[in-house]
């Protein structure tokens, strides 16, 4: 119990330190800076741990071979993408550019991270170099390898997502569903094995909690396949980073996309569908768009303005199209 309190204190301390450095940057923008740096610290720590292990095993000839990292579910990092390099150059005026270059190199070297990392974000925002340097010092205090059993970096990431959502108010709901709600959904549907789908996956919280449910019940996370979509480009990146730091493989589609207009999983038949979609989305389609869509077969075409009842119907019909027949078997019913 004491460990839980200490862990919480660490999360709060990091948040307070990071938030003080925000300055004039909007919370909606700042979260990508902070979470991007946490991700960079984590992947660098795991890379260095794997590298040291290879050296200890007398495999020095292999320490720069990408496959010797990917085989252990570790991302390979070029030298200028490692946290040690970023920390060493934190006081430089061009540190924002160095971070952007580091993230771009990581994404290029690791195909599974394609489209996941902030793209020239640090340079574009023009955050004061001294504030960025102080933020790097703050995040440097996160020991991501200290206690893997308690998922330190995952907890910090989740805590920061929640705090950013609170700071953004109603807009925070676009990328974050409160943990209590996600936990309730996961416990209700009990996703032990099969395919999970979220048509509006936000930052990936539903997927994370599903995997936690499986682990808590001594299941095997390899029995689950994860599919999702997210329309907002920056939130799509948050989801991919959130899942990557937890070692969760997922198919979120090749690009950010609207589930109604660009279905990236047309043949999917999911065993579990969980979502907290934008039910009050206005003008979700043009007046003459999607009129013959098979999702409305046998029903009236939903209004192009998504009031609450229209939203429930529209998203429900979209989900039903993706559902496996087993979802409606008498046993499950």
Coordinates of C-alpha atoms in Angstrom, one line a residue:
X1 CA 0.0 0.0 0.0
X2 CA 2.9 2.3 0.9
X3 CA 4.4 1.6 -2.5
X4 CA 1.2 2.7 -4.2
X5 CA 1.3 6.0 -2.3
X6 CA 5.0 6.6 -3.2
X7 CA 4.3 5.8 -6.8
X8 CA 1.4 8.2 -6.9
X9 CA 3.6 10.9 -5.3
X10 CA 6.2 10.4 -8.0
X11 CA 3.6 10.8 -10.7
X12 CA 2.2 13.9 -9.2
X13 CA 5.6 15.4 -8.7
X14 CA 6.5 14.8 -12.3
X15 CA 3.2 16.3 -13.5
X16 CA 3.7 19.5 -11.4
X17 CA 7.2 19.9 -12.6
X18 CA 6.3 19.4 -16.2
X19 CA 3.2 21.6 -16.1
X20 CA 5.2 24.6 -14.6
X21 CA 7.4 24.6 -17.7
X22 CA 4.5 24.8 -20.1
X23 CA 4.6 28.6 -20.4
X24 CA 2.4 29.9 -23.2
X25 CA 2.0 26.6 -25.0
X26 CA -1.6 25.3 -25.0
X27 CA -2.3 22.1 -23.1
X28 CA -3.6 20.5 -26.3
X29 CA -0.1 21.1 -27.8
X30 CA 2.0 20.6 -24.8
X31 CA 0.9 17.0 -24.1
X32 CA 2.6 15.9 -27.3
X33 CA 5.8 17.4 -26.2
X34 CA 5.7 15.8 -22.7
X35 CA 4.4 12.4 -23.8
X36 CA 6.8 12.3 -26.8
X37 CA 9.8 12.8 -24.4
X38 CA 8.5 10.2 -22.0
X39 CA 8.3 7.8 -24.9
X40 CA 11.8 8.7 -26.1
X41 CA 13.2 8.1 -22.5
X42 CA 11.5 4.7 -22.3
X43 CA 12.6 3.3 -25.6
X44 CA 16.1 4.5 -25.0
X45 CA 16.3 2.9 -21.6
X46 CA 15.0 -0.4 -23.0
X47 CA 17.5 -0.2 -25.9
X48 CA 20.4 0.5 -23.5
X49 CA 19.4 -2.5 -21.3
X50 CA 19.3 -4.8 -24.3
X51 CA 22.6 -3.4 -25.6
X52 CA 24.3 -4.1 -22.3
X53 CA 22.9 -7.6 -22.2
X54 CA 24.4 -8.3 -25.6
X55 CA 27.8 -7.0 -24.5
X56 CA 27.6 -9.1 -21.3
X57 CA 26.9 -12.2 -23.5
X58 CA 30.0 -11.5 -25.6
X59 CA 27.9 -10.5 -28.6
X60 CA 29.6 -7.2 -29.3
X61 CA 29.6 -7.9 -33.1
X62 CA 25.8 -7.8 -33.0
X63 CA 25.1 -4.6 -30.9
X64 CA 24.4 -2.5 -34.0
X65 CA 22.2 -5.1 -35.8
X66 CA 18.5 -4.1 -35.6
X67 CA 17.3 -7.7 -35.6
X68 CA 19.0 -8.5 -32.3
X69 CA 16.7 -5.9 -30.7
X70 CA 13.5 -6.5 -32.5
X71 CA 13.7 -10.2 -31.6
X72 CA 13.4 -9.2 -28.0
X73 CA 10.6 -6.6 -28.7
X74 CA 13.0 -3.7 -28.3
X75 CA 13.2 -0.8 -30.7
X76 CA 16.7 -0.1 -32.2
X77 CA 17.9 3.5 -31.7
X78 CA 20.5 5.2 -33.8
X79 CA 23.2 7.0 -31.7
X80 CA 21.7 10.5 -32.1
X81 CA 18.2 9.2 -31.1
X82 CA 19.3 7.9 -27.7
X83 CA 18.4 9.7 -24.5
X84 CA 22.0 10.1 -23.5
X85 CA 22.6 12.2 -26.6
X86 CA 19.5 14.3 -26.0
X87 CA 20.5 14.8 -22.4
X88 CA 24.0 15.7 -23.4
X89 CA 22.7 18.4 -25.8
X90 CA 19.8 19.6 -23.7
X91 CA 21.3 23.1 -23.2
X92 CA 21.9 23.6 -26.9
X93 CA 19.8 26.2 -28.7
X94 CA 18.8 23.7 -31.4
X95 CA 17.7 21.0 -28.9
X96 CA 14.1 21.0 -30.4
X97 CA 15.5 20.2 -33.8
X98 CA 17.7 17.5 -32.3
X99 CA 14.6 15.9 -30.7
X100 CA 12.6 16.0 -33.9
X101 CA 15.5 14.4 -35.8
X102 CA 15.8 11.7 -33.1
X103 CA 12.1 10.8 -33.3
X104 CA 12.2 10.8 -37.1
X105 CA 15.2 8.4 -37.1
X106 CA 13.5 6.1 -34.6
X107 CA 10.4 5.9 -36.8
X108 CA 12.5 5.3 -39.9
X109 CA 14.5 2.5 -38.3
X110 CA 11.5 0.7 -36.8
X111 CA 8.7 0.1 -39.3
X112 CA 6.2 -0.8 -36.6
X113 CA 6.3 2.8 -35.4
X114 CA 5.4 4.3 -38.8
X115 CA 3.1 7.2 -38.2
X116 CA 3.4 7.0 -34.4
X117 CA 5.8 9.7 -33.4
X118 CA 5.4 13.6 -33.4
X119 CA 6.6 14.9 -36.8
X120 CA 8.7 18.1 -36.5
X121 CA 6.5 19.0 -33.5
X122 CA 9.2 20.4 -31.2
X123 CA 10.7 22.8 -33.7
X124 CA 7.3 24.0 -34.9
X125 CA 6.0 24.9 -31.4
X126 CA 8.9 27.2 -30.7
X127 CA 9.1 26.2 -27.0
X128 CA 11.8 28.2 -25.2
X129 CA 15.0 26.2 -25.2
X130 CA 15.6 26.7 -21.5
X131 CA 12.1 25.4 -20.6
X132 CA 12.6 22.4 -22.9
X133 CA 16.0 21.7 -21.2
X134 CA 14.3 21.8 -17.8
X135 CA 11.6 19.5 -19.0
X136 CA 14.3 17.0 -20.2
X137 CA 15.8 17.2 -16.7
X138 CA 12.4 16.4 -15.2
X139 CA 11.7 13.4 -17.4
X140 CA 15.3 12.2 -16.8
X141 CA 14.1 11.4 -13.3
X142 CA 11.8 8.6 -14.5
X143 CA 13.5 5.3 -14.1
X144 CA 11.5 3.3 -16.6
X145 CA 13.4 0.0 -15.7
X146 CA 13.2 0.3 -12.0
X147 CA 10.2 -1.9 -11.4
X148 CA 8.8 -3.4 -14.6
X149 CA 6.2 -5.4 -12.6
X150 CA 4.5 -2.1 -11.6
X151 CA 4.7 -0.7 -15.1
X152 CA 6.3 2.6 -14.0
X153 CA 6.3 4.3 -17.4
X154 CA 2.8 3.0 -18.3
X155 CA 1.5 4.5 -15.1
X156 CA 3.2 7.8 -15.6
X157 CA 1.9 7.9 -19.2
X158 CA -1.6 7.1 -18.1
X159 CA -1.5 9.7 -15.3
X160 CA -0.3 12.4 -17.7
X161 CA -3.0 11.5 -20.2
X162 CA -5.7 11.9 -17.5
X163 CA -4.3 15.2 -16.3
X164 CA -4.1 16.6 -19.8
X165 CA -7.7 15.5 -20.4
X166 CA -8.8 17.4 -17.3
X167 CA -6.9 20.5 -18.4
X168 CA -8.6 20.5 -21.8
X169 CA -12.1 20.0 -20.3
X170 CA -14.7 18.7 -22.8
X171 CA -12.1 18.5 -25.6
X172 CA -10.1 16.0 -23.5
X173 CA -12.8 13.5 -24.1
X174 CA -11.6 13.3 -27.7
X175 CA -8.5 11.3 -26.7
X176 CA -9.2 10.1 -23.2
X177 CA -12.0 8.1 -21.5
X178 CA -11.8 8.0 -17.6
X179 CA -10.1 4.9 -16.3
X180 CA -13.1 4.0 -14.1
X181 CA -15.3 3.8 -17.2
X182 CA -12.8 1.8 -19.3
X183 CA -12.2 -0.6 -16.4
X184 CA -16.0 -1.1 -16.1
X185 CA -16.4 -1.9 -19.8
X186 CA -13.4 -4.4 -19.8
X187 CA -14.8 -6.2 -16.7
X188 CA -18.3 -6.4 -18.3
X189 CA -17.2 -7.9 -21.6
X190 CA -14.4 -10.1 -20.2
X191 CA -12.1 -10.1 -23.3
X192 CA -10.1 -13.3 -22.6
X193 CA -9.5 -14.2 -26.2
X194 CA -10.4 -13.2 -29.7
X195 CA -10.5 -9.9 -31.7
X196 CA -11.1 -6.6 -30.0
X197 CA -12.2 -3.5 -32.0
X198 CA -12.6 0.1 -31.1
X199 CA -13.9 2.3 -34.0
X200 CA -12.9 5.6 -32.2
X201 CA -10.0 4.4 -30.1
X202 CA -8.6 7.8 -28.9
X203 CA -5.3 7.2 -27.1
X204 CA -5.9 3.5 -26.8
X205 CA -7.1 3.3 -23.2
X206 CA -9.7 0.5 -24.0
X207 CA -7.0 -1.7 -25.4
X208 CA -4.6 -1.1 -22.4
X209 CA -7.3 -1.9 -19.9
X210 CA -8.3 -5.1 -21.8
X211 CA -4.7 -6.3 -21.6
X212 CA -4.6 -5.5 -17.9
X213 CA -7.8 -7.5 -17.4
X214 CA -6.3 -10.5 -19.1
X215 CA -3.1 -10.2 -17.0
X216 CA -5.1 -9.9 -13.8
X217 CA -7.0 -13.1 -14.6
X218 CA -3.8 -15.0 -15.5
X219 CA -4.7 -15.1 -19.2
X220 CA -2.4 -14.9 -22.2
X221 CA -2.3 -11.6 -24.0
X222 CA -1.2 -13.5 -27.2
X223 CA -4.8 -14.8 -27.3
X224 CA -6.0 -11.3 -28.2
X225 CA -5.8 -9.4 -31.4
X226 CA -6.4 -5.6 -31.4
X227 CA -7.9 -3.5 -34.1
X228 CA -9.0 0.1 -34.1
X229 CA -9.2 3.5 -35.9
X230 CA -8.8 7.1 -34.8
X231 CA -9.7 10.1 -36.9
X232 CA -7.5 12.8 -35.3
X233 CA -3.9 12.6 -36.5
X234 CA -2.3 13.7 -33.2
X235 CA -4.5 11.4 -31.2
X236 CA -3.6 8.5 -33.5
X237 CA 0.0 9.1 -32.7
X238 CA -0.8 9.1 -28.9
X239 CA -2.5 5.8 -29.2
X240 CA 0.4 4.2 -31.1
X241 CA 2.9 5.5 -28.5
X242 CA 0.7 4.4 -25.6
X243 CA 0.5 0.9 -26.9
X244 CA 4.2 0.7 -27.9
X245 CA 5.5 1.5 -24.4
X246 CA 3.5 -1.4 -23.1
X247 CA 4.6 -3.8 -25.8
X248 CA 1.1 -4.1 -27.2
X249 CA 0.8 -5.0 -30.9
X250 CA -2.2 -3.4 -32.6
X251 CA -3.6 -2.7 -36.1
X252 CA -4.9 0.9 -36.0
X253 CA -5.0 1.2 -39.7
X254 CA -2.2 2.6 -41.9
X255 CA -3.3 6.2 -41.4
X256 CA -5.7 8.2 -39.1
X257 CA -9.1 7.8 -40.6
X258 CA -12.9 8.3 -40.1
X259 CA -14.5 4.9 -39.4
X260 CA -17.6 5.8 -41.4
X261 CA -15.8 7.0 -44.6
X262 CA -12.6 5.0 -44.6
X263 CA -13.0 1.6 -43.0
X264 CA -9.5 0.2 -42.7
X265 CA -10.7 -3.2 -41.5
X266 CA -13.4 -4.1 -44.0
X267 CA -13.2 -7.8 -43.4
X268 CA -12.9 -7.7 -39.7
X269 CA -15.4 -9.7 -37.6
X270 CA -14.7 -8.8 -34.0
X271 CA -15.4 -10.8 -30.9
X272 CA -15.5 -7.7 -28.6
X273 CA -16.4 -4.1 -29.6
X274 CA -15.8 -1.4 -27.0
X275 CA -15.9 2.3 -27.7
X276 CA -16.7 5.8 -26.3
X277 CA -17.3 7.5 -29.7
X278 CA -18.3 11.2 -30.2
X279 CA -22.1 10.7 -30.1
X280 CA -22.9 14.4 -30.6
X281 CA -20.7 14.9 -33.7
X282 CA -22.2 17.6 -35.9
X283 CA -22.4 17.3 -39.6
X284 CA -20.8 13.8 -39.5
X285 CA -21.7 13.3 -43.2
X286 CA -22.9 15.4 -46.1
X287 CA -26.6 15.5 -46.8
X288 CA -26.2 13.1 -49.8
X289 CA -23.4 11.0 -48.5
X290 CA -23.6 7.3 -47.3
X291 CA -27.3 7.1 -48.3
X292 CA -26.9 3.5 -49.6
X293 CA -24.4 2.3 -47.0
X294 CA -25.1 -1.3 -46.0
X295 CA -24.8 -0.4 -42.3
X296 CA -28.3 1.2 -42.5
X297 CA -29.9 -1.7 -44.5
X298 CA -33.4 -2.2 -43.3
X299 CA -33.4 1.1 -41.3
X300 CA -33.9 4.7 -42.0
X301 CA -30.7 6.5 -43.0
X302 CA -29.5 8.4 -39.9
X303 CA -29.7 12.2 -40.0
X304 CA -26.5 14.0 -41.2
X305 CA -26.5 15.9 -37.9
X306 CA -25.7 13.5 -35.1
X307 CA -27.9 14.4 -32.2
X308 CA -27.6 12.1 -29.2
X309 CA -30.2 9.5 -30.3
X310 CA -28.9 9.6 -33.9
X311 CA -25.4 9.1 -32.6
X312 CA -26.3 6.0 -30.6
X313 CA -27.9 4.5 -33.6
X314 CA -25.2 5.4 -36.1
X315 CA -22.3 4.1 -34.0
X316 CA -24.2 1.0 -32.9
X317 CA -24.9 0.1 -36.6
X318 CA -21.3 0.7 -37.4
X319 CA -20.2 -1.7 -34.7
X320 CA -22.8 -4.3 -35.6
X321 CA -21.3 -4.5 -39.1
X322 CA -17.9 -5.3 -37.6
X323 CA -19.2 -7.9 -35.1
X324 CA -18.6 -11.7 -35.3
X325 CA -21.7 -13.9 -35.4
X326 CA -20.4 -15.5 -32.2
X327 CA -21.2 -12.2 -30.5
X328 CA -24.9 -12.9 -30.8
X329 CA -24.9 -16.7 -30.0
X330 CA -27.5 -17.9 -27.5
X331 CA -24.7 -18.9 -25.1
X332 CA -23.2 -15.3 -25.1
X333 CA -26.7 -13.8 -24.9

